Structure formats: structure tokens, C-alpha cells
PDB file of C-alpha atoms in Angstrom:
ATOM      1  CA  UNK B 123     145.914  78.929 140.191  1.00 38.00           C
ATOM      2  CA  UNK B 124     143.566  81.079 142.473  1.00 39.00           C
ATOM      3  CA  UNK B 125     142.959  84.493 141.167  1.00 41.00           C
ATOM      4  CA  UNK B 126     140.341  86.919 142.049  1.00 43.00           C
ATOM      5  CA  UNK B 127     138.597  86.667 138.021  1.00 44.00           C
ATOM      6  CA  UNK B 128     138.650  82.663 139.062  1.00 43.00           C
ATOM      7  CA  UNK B 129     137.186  83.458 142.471  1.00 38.00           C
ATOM      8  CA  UNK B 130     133.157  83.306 141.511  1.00 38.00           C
ATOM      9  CA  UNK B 131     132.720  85.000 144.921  1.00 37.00           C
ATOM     10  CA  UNK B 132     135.173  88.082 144.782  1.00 48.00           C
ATOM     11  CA  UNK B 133     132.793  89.734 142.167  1.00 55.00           C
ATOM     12  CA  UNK B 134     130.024  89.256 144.283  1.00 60.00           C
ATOM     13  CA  UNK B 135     131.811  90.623 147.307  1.00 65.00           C
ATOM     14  CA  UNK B 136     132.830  93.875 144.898  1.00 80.00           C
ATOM     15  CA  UNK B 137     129.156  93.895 143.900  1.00 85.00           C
ATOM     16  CA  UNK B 138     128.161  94.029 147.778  1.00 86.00           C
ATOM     17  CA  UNK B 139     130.774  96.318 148.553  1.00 89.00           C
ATOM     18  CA  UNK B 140     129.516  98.723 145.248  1.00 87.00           C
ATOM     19  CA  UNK B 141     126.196  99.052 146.235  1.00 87.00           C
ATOM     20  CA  UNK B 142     127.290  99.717 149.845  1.00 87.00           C
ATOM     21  CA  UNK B 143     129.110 102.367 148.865  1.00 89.00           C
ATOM     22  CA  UNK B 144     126.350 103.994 146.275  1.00 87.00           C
ATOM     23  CA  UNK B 145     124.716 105.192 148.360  1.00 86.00           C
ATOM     24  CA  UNK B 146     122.134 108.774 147.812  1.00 81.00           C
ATOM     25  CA  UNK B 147     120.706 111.903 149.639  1.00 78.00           C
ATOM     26  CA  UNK B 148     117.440 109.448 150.158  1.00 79.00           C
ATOM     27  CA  UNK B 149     119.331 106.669 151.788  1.00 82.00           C
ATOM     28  CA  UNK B 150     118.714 105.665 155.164  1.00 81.00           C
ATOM     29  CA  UNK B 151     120.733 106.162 158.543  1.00 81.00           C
ATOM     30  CA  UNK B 152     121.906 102.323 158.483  1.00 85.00           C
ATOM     31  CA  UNK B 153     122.782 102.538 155.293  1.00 88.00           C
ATOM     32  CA  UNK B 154     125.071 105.893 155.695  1.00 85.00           C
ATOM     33  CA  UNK B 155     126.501 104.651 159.050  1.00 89.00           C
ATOM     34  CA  UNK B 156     130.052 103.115 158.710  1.00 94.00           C
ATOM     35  CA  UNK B 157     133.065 102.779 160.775  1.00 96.00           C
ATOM     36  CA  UNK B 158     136.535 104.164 160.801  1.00 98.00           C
ATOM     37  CA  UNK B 159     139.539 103.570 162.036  1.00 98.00           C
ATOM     38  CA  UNK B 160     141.723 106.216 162.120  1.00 98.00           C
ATOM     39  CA  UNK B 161     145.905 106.118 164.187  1.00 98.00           C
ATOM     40  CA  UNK B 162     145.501 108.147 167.584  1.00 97.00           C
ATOM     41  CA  UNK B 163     147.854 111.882 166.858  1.00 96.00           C
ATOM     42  CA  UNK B 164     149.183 111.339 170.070  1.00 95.00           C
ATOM     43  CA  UNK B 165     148.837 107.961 171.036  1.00 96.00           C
ATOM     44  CA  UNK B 166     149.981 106.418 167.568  1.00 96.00           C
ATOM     45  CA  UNK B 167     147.265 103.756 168.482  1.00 97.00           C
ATOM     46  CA  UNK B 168     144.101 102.501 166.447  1.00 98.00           C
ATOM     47  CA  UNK B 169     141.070 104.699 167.211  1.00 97.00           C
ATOM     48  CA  UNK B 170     137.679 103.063 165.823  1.00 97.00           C
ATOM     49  CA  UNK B 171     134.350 105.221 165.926  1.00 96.00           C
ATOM     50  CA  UNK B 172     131.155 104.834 164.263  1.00 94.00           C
ATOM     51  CA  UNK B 173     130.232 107.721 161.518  1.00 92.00           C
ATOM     52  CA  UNK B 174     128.163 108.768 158.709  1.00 87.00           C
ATOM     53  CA  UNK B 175     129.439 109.179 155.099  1.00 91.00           C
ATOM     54  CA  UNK B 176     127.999 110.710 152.636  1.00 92.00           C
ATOM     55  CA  UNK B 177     128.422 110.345 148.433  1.00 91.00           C
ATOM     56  CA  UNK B 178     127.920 113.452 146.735  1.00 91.00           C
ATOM     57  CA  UNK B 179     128.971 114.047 142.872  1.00 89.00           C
ATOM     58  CA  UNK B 180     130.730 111.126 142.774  1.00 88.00           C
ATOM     59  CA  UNK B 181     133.214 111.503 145.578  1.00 92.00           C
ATOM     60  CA  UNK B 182     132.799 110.317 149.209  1.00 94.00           C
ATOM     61  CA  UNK B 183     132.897 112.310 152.430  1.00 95.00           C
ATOM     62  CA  UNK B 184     133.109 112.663 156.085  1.00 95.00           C
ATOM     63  CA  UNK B 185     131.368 115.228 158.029  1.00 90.00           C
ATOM     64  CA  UNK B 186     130.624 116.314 161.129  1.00 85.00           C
ATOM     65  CA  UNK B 187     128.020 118.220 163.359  1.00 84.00           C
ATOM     66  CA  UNK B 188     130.295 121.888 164.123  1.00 88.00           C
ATOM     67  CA  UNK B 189     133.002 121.565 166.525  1.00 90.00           C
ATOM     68  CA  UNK B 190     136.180 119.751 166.964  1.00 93.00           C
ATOM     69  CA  UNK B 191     136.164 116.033 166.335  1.00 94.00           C
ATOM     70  CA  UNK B 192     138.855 113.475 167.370  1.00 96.00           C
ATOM     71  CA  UNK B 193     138.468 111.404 164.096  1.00 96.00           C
ATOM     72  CA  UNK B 194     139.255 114.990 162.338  1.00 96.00           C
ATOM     73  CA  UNK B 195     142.263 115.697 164.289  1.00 96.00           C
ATOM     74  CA  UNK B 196     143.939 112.202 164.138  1.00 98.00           C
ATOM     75  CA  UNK B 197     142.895 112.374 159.940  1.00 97.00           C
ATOM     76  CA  UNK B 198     144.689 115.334 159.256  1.00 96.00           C
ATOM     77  CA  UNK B 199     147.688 114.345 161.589  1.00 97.00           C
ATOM     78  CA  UNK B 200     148.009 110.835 159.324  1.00 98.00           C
ATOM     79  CA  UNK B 201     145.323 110.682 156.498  1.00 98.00           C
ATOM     80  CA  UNK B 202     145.836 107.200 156.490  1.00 98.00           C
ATOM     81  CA  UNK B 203     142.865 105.288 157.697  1.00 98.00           C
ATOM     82  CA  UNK B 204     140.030 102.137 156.995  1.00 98.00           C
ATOM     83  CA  UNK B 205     136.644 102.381 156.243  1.00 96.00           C
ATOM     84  CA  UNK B 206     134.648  99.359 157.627  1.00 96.00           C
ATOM     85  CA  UNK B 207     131.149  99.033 155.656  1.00 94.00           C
ATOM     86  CA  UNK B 208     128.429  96.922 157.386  1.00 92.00           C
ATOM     87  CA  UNK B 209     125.088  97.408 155.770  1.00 86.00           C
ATOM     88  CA  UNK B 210     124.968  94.724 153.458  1.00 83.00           C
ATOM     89  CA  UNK B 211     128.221  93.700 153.393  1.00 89.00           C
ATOM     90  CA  UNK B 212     130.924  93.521 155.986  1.00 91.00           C
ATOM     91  CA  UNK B 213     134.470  94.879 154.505  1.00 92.00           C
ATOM     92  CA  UNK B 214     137.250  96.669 155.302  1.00 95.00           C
ATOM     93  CA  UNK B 215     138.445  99.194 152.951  1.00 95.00           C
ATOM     94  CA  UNK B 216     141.793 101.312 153.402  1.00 97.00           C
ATOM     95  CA  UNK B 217     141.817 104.940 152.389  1.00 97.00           C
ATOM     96  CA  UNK B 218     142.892 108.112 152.242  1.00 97.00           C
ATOM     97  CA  UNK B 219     141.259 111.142 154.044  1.00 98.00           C
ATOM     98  CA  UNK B 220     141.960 114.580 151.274  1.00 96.00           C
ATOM     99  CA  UNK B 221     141.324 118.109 153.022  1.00 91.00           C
ATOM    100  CA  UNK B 222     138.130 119.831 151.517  1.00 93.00           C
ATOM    101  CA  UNK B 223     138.906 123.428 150.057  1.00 88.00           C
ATOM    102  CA  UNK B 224     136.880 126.472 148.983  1.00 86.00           C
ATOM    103  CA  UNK B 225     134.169 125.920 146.766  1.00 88.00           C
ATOM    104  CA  UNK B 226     134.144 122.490 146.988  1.00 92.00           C
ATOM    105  CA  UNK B 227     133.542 122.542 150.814  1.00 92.00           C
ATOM    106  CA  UNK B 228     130.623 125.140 150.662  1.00 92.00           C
ATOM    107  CA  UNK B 229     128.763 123.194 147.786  1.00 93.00           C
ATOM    108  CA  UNK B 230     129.896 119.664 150.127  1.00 93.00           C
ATOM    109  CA  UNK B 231     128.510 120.809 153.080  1.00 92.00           C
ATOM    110  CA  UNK B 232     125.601 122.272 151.802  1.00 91.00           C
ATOM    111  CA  UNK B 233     124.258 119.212 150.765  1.00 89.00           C
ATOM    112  CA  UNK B 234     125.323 117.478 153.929  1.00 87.00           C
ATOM    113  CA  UNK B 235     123.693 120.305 156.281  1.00 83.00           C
ATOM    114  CA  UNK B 236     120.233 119.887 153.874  1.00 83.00           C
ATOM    115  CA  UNK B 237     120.561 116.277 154.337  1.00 79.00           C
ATOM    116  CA  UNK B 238     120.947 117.031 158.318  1.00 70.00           C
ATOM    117  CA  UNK B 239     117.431 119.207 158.006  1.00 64.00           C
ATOM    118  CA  UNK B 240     115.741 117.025 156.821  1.00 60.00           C
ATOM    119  CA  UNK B 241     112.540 116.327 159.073  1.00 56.00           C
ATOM    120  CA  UNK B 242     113.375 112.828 160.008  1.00 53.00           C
ATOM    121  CA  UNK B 243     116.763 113.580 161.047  1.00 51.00           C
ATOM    122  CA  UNK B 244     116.458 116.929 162.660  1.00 47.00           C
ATOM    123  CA  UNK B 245     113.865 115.737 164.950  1.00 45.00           C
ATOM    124  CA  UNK B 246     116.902 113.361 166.303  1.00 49.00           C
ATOM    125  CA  UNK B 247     118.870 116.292 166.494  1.00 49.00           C
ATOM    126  CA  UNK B 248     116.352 118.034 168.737  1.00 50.00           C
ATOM    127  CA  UNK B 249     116.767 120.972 166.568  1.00 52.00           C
ATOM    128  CA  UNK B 250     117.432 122.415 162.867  1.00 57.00           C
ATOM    129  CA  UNK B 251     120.977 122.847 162.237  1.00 69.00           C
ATOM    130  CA  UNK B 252     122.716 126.313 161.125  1.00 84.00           C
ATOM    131  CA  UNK B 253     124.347 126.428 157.467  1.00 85.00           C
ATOM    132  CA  UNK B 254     126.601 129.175 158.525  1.00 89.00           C
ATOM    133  CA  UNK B 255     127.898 127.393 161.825  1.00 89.00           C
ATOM    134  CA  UNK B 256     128.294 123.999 159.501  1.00 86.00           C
ATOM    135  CA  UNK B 257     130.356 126.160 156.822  1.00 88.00           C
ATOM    136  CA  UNK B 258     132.624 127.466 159.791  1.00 90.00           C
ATOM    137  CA  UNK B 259     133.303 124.632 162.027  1.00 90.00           C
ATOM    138  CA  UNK B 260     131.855 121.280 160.152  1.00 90.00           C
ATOM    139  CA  UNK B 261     134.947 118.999 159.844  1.00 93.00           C
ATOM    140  CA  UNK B 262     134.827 117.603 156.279  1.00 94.00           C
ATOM    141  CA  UNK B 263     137.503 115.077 153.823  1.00 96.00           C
ATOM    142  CA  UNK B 264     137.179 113.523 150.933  1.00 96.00           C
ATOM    143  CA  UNK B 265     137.186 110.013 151.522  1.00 96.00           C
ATOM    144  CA  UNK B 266     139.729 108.251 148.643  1.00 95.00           C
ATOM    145  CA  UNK B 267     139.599 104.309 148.411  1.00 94.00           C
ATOM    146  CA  UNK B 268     143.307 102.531 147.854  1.00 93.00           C
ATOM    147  CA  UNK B 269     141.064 100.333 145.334  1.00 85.00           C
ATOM    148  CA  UNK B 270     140.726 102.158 142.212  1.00 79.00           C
ATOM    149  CA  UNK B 271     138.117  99.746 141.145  1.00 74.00           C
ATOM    150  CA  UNK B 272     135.783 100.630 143.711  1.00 77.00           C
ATOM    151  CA  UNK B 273     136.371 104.263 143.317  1.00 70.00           C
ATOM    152  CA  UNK B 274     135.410 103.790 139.340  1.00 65.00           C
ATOM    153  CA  UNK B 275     132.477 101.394 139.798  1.00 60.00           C
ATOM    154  CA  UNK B 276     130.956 103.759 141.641  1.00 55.00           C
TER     155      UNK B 276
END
């Protein structure tokens, strides 16, 4: 009988995949960076970019720098998508993208935009970035994992 509890190497994987995903305002840009697919809103086909996620209070998000995104229009036209972690682990992880609401979002991005500011990544930037433009133009979900086990272990 082959079960994951008999599978020495599944809780290993979930152990990668944990730590992957716990990840902090001090973490680096590698470790942030994942991948997404997301289902085209026009097209209907797969549309794979790379992003940065971010885990604040115990939820996971995607932002964005102000302005529209493609990955934010094709999300709210079919929430459906899958999260591909590759810093120290390679998986694939379907999910749910959840719209952000008032206060949530101003406390969410907050934290993202003081992440953005901070003096290693704003050099990148080429310049400090504007709380007020992030609050009115930043896309931003919640990020919710099919696998309730990852979403608790974390």
C-alpha cells in the first residue's frame, strides 16, 4: 500500500515546501520570487510570469508596483491559479487568488510598500516608492493554498 504517511520522502517534500513558503520581511529577493500561472481573460490560455509574494500575519499575498497588471486582470477574471515555488524546493501548488478589502489592504500594502523602501531594494527601483500611489493603484490578493496542510503549517 503506498500512502503519503508511508512515503519517508513526502514529509520531507512538505518540510521543503513549509519553509519555502515561511518566508519574512528580512527574506531575500530569491527567496520571495515565485511563479504563477494564472488562465489568459481573453485567451482562456495558461499565462506564466515570475513574481514576488509576500507572507504577512499569517496569510500570503501578491502585489504589485501601481498600475495595471496582466496577472491581476486574468486573477480576478478566474481566481483559479498555481503557485510554482523554486527556492529550495521545486513544487507546484494550486490556489486561490481572494480580493483584498479595506483595512486589510491598507495595513497589507503598507508593509509591502516598507518592504519596497527598503535601501537594498529601492536602489533597484531607481527610486523610493509612494505609499499613497501603492494604496490607490497596487494590485493586491490573498493568496489561498487548495492544501489546507500547508496553509496550517505555516
Amino acid at each position: 500500500m503506498h500512502s503519503e504517511q508511508a512515503n519517508p520522502w513526502h514529509g520531507r517534500r512538505n518540510d521543503a515546501v513549509v519553509r519555502a513558503l515561511d518566508i519574512g520581511p528580512y527574506s531575500s529577493a530569491a527567496e520571495r520570487t515565485i511563479d504563477i500561472t494564472t488562465t489568459g481573460r481573453r485567451s482562456g490560455a495558461p499565462r506564466h510570469i515570475e513574481v514576488w509574494f509576500h507572507h504577512i500575519d499569517g496569510r500570503w499575498y501578491l502585489s504589485g508596483v501601481p498600475g495595471p497588471r496582466n496577472w491581476y486582470a486574468n486573477l480576478q477574471a478566474d481566481p483559479r491559479f498555481v503557485v510554482h515555488l523554486k527556492h529550495g524546493v521545486t513544487a507546484d501548488l494550486p490556489a486561490t487568488a481572494r480580493p483584498v478589502d479595506e483595512p486589510p489592504r491598507r495595513r497589507v500594502i503598507t508593509e509591502i510598500h516598507n518592504l519596497q523602501n527598503r535601501p537594498q531594494l529601492a536602489a533597484r527601483a531607481g527610486r523610493r516608492q509612494n505609499l499613497d500611489e501603492w494604496l490607490a493603484s497596487s494590485p493586491l490578493v490573498e493568496v489561498v493554498l487548495d492544501d489546507e496542510q500547508l496553509r496550517t503549517r505555516t
